[in-house]
CSV table of C-alpha atoms in Angstrom, one decimal:
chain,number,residue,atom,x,y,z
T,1,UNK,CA,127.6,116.1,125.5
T,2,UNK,CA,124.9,116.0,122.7
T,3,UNK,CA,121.4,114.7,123.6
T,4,UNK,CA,120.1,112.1,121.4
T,5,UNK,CA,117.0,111.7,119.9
T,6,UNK,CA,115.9,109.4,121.5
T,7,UNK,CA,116.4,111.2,125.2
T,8,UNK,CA,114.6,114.1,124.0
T,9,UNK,CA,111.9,112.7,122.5
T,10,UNK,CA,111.0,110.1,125.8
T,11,UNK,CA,111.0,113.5,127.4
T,12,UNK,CA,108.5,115.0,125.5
T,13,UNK,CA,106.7,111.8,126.0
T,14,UNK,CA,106.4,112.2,129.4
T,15,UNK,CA,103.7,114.9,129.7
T,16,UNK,CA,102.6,114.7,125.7
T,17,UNK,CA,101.5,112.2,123.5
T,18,UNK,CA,103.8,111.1,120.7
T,19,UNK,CA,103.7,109.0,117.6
T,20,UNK,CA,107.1,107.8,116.3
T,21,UNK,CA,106.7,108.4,112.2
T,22,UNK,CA,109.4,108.1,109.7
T,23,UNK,CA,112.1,106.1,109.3
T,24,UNK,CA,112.1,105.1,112.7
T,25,UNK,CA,108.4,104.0,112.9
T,26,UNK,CA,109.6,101.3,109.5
T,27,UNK,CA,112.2,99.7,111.4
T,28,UNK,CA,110.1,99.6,114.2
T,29,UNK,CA,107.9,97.8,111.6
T,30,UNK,CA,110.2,95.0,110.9
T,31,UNK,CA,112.1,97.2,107.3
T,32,UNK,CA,115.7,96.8,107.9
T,33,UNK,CA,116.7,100.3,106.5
T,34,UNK,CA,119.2,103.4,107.8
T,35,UNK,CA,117.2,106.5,108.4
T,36,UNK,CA,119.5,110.0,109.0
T,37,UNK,CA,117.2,111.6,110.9
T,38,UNK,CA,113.8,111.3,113.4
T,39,UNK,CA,110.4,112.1,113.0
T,40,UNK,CA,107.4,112.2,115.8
T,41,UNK,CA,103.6,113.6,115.3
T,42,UNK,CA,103.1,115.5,118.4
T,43,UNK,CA,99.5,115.8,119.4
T,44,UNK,CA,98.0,118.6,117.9
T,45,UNK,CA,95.9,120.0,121.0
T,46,UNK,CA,93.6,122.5,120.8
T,47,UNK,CA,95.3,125.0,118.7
T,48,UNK,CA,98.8,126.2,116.7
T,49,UNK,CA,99.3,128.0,119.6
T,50,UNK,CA,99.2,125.6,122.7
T,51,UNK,CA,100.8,122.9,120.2
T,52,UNK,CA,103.9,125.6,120.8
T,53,UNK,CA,103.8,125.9,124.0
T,54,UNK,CA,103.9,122.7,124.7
T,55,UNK,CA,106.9,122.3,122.4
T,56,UNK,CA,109.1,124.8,123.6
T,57,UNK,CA,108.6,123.7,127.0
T,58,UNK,CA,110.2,120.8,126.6
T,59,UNK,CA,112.7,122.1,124.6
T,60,UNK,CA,113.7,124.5,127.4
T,61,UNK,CA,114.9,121.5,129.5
T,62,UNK,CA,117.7,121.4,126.9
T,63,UNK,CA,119.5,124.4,126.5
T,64,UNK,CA,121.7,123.6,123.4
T,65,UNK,CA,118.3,123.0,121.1
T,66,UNK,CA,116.6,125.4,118.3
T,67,UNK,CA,113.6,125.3,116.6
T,68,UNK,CA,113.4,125.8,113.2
T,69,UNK,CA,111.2,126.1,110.0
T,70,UNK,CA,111.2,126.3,106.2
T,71,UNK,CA,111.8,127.7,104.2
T,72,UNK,CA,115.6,127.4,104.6
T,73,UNK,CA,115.2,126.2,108.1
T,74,UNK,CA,115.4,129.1,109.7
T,75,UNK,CA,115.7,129.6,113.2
T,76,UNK,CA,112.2,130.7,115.6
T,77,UNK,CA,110.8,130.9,118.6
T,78,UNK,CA,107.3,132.4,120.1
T,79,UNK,CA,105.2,132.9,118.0
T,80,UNK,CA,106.9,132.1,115.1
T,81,UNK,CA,106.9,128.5,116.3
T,82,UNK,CA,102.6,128.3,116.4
T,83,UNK,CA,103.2,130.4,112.8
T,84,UNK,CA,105.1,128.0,111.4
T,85,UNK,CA,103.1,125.0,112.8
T,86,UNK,CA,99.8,126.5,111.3
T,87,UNK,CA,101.6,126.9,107.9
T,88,UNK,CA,103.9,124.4,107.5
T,89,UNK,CA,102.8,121.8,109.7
T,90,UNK,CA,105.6,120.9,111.6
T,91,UNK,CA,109.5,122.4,112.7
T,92,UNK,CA,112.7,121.3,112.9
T,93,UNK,CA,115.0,120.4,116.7
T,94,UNK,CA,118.5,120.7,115.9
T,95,UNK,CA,121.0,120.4,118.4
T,96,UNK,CA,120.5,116.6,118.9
T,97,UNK,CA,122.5,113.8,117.4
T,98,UNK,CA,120.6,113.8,114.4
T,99,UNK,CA,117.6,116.2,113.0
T,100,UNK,CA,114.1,115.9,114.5
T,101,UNK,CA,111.4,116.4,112.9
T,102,UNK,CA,107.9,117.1,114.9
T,103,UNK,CA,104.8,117.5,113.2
T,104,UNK,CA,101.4,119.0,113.8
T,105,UNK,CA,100.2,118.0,110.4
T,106,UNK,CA,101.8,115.1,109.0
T,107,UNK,CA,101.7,114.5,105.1
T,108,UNK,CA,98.2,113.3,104.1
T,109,UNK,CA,97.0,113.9,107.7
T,110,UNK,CA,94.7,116.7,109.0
T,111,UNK,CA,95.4,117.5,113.0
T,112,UNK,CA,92.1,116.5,113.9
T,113,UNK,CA,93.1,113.1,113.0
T,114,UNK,CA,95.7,112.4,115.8
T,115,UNK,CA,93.0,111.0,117.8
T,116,UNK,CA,92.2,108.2,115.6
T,117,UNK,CA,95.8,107.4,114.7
T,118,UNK,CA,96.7,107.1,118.2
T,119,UNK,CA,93.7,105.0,119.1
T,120,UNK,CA,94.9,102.1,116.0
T,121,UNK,CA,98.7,102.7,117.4
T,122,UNK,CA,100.5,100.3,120.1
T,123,UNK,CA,102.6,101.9,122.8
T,124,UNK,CA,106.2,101.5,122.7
T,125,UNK,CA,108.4,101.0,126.0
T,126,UNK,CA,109.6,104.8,125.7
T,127,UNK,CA,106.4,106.3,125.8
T,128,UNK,CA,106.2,106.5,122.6
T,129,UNK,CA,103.2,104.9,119.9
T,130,UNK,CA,103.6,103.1,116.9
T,131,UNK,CA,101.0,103.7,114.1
T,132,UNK,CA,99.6,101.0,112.6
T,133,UNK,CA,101.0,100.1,109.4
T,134,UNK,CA,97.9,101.3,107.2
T,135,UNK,CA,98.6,104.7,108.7
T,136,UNK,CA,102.1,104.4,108.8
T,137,UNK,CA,102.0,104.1,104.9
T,138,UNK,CA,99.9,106.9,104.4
T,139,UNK,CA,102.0,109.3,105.6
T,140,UNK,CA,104.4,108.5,103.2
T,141,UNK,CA,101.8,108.7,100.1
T,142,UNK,CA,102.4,111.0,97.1
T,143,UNK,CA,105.9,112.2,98.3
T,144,UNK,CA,107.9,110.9,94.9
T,145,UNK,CA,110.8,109.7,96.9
T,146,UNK,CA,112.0,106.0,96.1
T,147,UNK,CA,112.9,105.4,99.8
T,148,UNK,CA,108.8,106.4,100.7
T,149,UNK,CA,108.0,104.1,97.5
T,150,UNK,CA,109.8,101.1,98.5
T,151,UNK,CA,108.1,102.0,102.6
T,152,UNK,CA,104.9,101.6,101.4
T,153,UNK,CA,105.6,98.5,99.1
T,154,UNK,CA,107.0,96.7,102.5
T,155,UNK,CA,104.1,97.9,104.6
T,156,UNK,CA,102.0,97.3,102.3
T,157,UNK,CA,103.2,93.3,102.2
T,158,UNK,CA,102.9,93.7,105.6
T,159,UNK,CA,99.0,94.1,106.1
T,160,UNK,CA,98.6,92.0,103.1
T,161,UNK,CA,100.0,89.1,105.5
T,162,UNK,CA,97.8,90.5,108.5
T,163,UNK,CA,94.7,90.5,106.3
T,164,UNK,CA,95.2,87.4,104.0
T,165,UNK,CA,95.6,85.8,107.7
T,166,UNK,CA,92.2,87.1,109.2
T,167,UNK,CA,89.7,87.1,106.0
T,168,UNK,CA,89.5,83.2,105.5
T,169,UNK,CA,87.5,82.9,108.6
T,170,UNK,CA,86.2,86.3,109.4
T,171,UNK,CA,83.1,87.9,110.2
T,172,UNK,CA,80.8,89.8,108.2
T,173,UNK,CA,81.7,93.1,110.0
T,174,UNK,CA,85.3,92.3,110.6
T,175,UNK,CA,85.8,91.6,106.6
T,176,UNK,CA,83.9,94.7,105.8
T,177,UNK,CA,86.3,97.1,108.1
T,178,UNK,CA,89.1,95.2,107.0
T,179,UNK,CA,88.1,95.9,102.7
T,180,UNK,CA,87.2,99.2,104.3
T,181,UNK,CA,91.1,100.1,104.8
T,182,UNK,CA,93.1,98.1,102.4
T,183,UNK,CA,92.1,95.7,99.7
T,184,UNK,CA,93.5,94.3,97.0
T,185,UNK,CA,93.0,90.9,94.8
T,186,UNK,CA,94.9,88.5,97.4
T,187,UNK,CA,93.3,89.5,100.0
T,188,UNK,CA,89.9,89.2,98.4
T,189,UNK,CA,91.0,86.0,97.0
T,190,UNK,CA,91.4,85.2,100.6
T,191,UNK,CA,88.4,86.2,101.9
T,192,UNK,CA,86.5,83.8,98.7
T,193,UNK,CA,87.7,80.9,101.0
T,194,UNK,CA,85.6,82.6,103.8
T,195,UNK,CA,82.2,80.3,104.7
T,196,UNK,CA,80.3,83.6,105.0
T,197,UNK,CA,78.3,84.0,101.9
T,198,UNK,CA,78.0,87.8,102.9
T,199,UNK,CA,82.0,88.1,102.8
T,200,UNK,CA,82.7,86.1,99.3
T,201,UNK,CA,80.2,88.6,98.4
T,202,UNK,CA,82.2,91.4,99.4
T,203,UNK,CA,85.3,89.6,97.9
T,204,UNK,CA,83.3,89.8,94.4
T,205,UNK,CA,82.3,93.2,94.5
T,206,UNK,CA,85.8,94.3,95.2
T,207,UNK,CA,87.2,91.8,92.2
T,208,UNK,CA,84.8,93.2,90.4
T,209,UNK,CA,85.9,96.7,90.7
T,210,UNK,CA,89.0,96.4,89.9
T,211,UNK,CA,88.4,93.9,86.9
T,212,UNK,CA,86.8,96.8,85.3
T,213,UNK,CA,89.7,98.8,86.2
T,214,UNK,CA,91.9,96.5,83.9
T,215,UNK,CA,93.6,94.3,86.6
T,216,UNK,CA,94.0,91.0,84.9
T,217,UNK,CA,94.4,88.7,88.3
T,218,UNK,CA,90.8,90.1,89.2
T,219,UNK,CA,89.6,88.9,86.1
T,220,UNK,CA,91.1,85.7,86.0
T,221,UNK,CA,90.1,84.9,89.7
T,222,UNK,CA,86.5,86.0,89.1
T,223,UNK,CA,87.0,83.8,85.6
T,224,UNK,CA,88.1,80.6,87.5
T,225,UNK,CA,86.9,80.9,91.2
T,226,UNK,CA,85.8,78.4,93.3
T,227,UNK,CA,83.5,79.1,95.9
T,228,UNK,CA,82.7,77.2,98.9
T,229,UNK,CA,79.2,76.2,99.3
T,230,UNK,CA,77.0,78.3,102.0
């Protein structure tokens, strides 16, 4: 019988820490969408080396699996596998029901950032952590594929709602590490409703930007506003 996925990646769970990317991470999201295939960010550790190891360890536990690597997918093992997670960033697991994809260096992500993706991310009953949507999206930046495109457009809606939700009525600090990681002019023209002077200040400086960028809702929000008093 064929191992799924999913079995082999709750395995490699067990002793490893893993963050479900991909098309699996957006419907984990709430995106109704198909996805063909699976992909995980396995952390990094120390070097290419150990990554590997720790890989084909828990690939040993299924006999029928390979490990492979572009280009053309070609098949490795040893030290081809820290070679190829140096170079490329990540190999291919075929042999499941579906490819899987497991990354050292996902797109738009250095390895020595696992630690501060995993620490946004929420644990899933498998083992498993879901990145946070901001992060979730970046992966998926600059790729020039519609389905990545139209990812990022519903995560994007996504922390739009979280944001518009919390900026009304949020602190100084909290605003600030909110604009910090995703803005735009609804969710300053939430944060204007804020009774913080500090925060409808950071609303404006943000509007302000991107009025000078040639975004005609900034302008017409910093044309018309309404401010509530301090």
């Amino acid at each position: 019988m064929v191992p799924s996925a999913n079995q082999f990646i709750e395995r490699l769970s067990q002793e490893n820490r893993v963050i479900v990317i991909g098309g699996l991470a957006i419907i984990a999201h709430g995106f109704n969408r198909p996805t063909k295939d699976a992909d995980i960010w396995l952390e990094p550790f120390s070097s290419p080396s150990i990554w590997a190891y720790n890989l084909e360890k828990s690939v040993s536990n299924f006999p029928s699996l390979t490990i492979h690597t572009l280009p053309g997918w070609k098949q490795i093992s040893g030290n081809e596998i820290a070679t190829a997670a140096s170079e490329v960033g990540m190999v291919r697991i075929l042999g499941l029901d579906c490819p899987l994809d497991i990354f050292r260096k996902p797109n738009e992500f250095l390895a020595e950032d696992f630690d501060e993706v995993h620490s946004r991310a929420t644990p899933n009953s498998d083992g498993t952590w879901l990145p946070d949507p901001i992060d979730l999206a970046i992966t998926k930046d600059q790729t020039n594929r519609d389905k990545d495109a139209q990812d990022i457009a519903f995560l994007e809606a996504k922390i739009r709602r979280i944001w518009i939700a919390q900026l009304s009525t949020a602190t100084p600090e909290l605003a600030k590490s909110l604009f910090d990681r995703f803005t735009d002019w609804k969710t300053c023209e939430a944060a204007l409703q804020n009774p913080h002077p500090e925060v409808r200040e950071l609303a404006v400086m943000h509007l302000s930007e991107f009025a000078s960028d040639g975004d005609p809702f900034s302008q017409a929000i910093l044309e018309n506003r309404t401010i509530p008093p301090a």
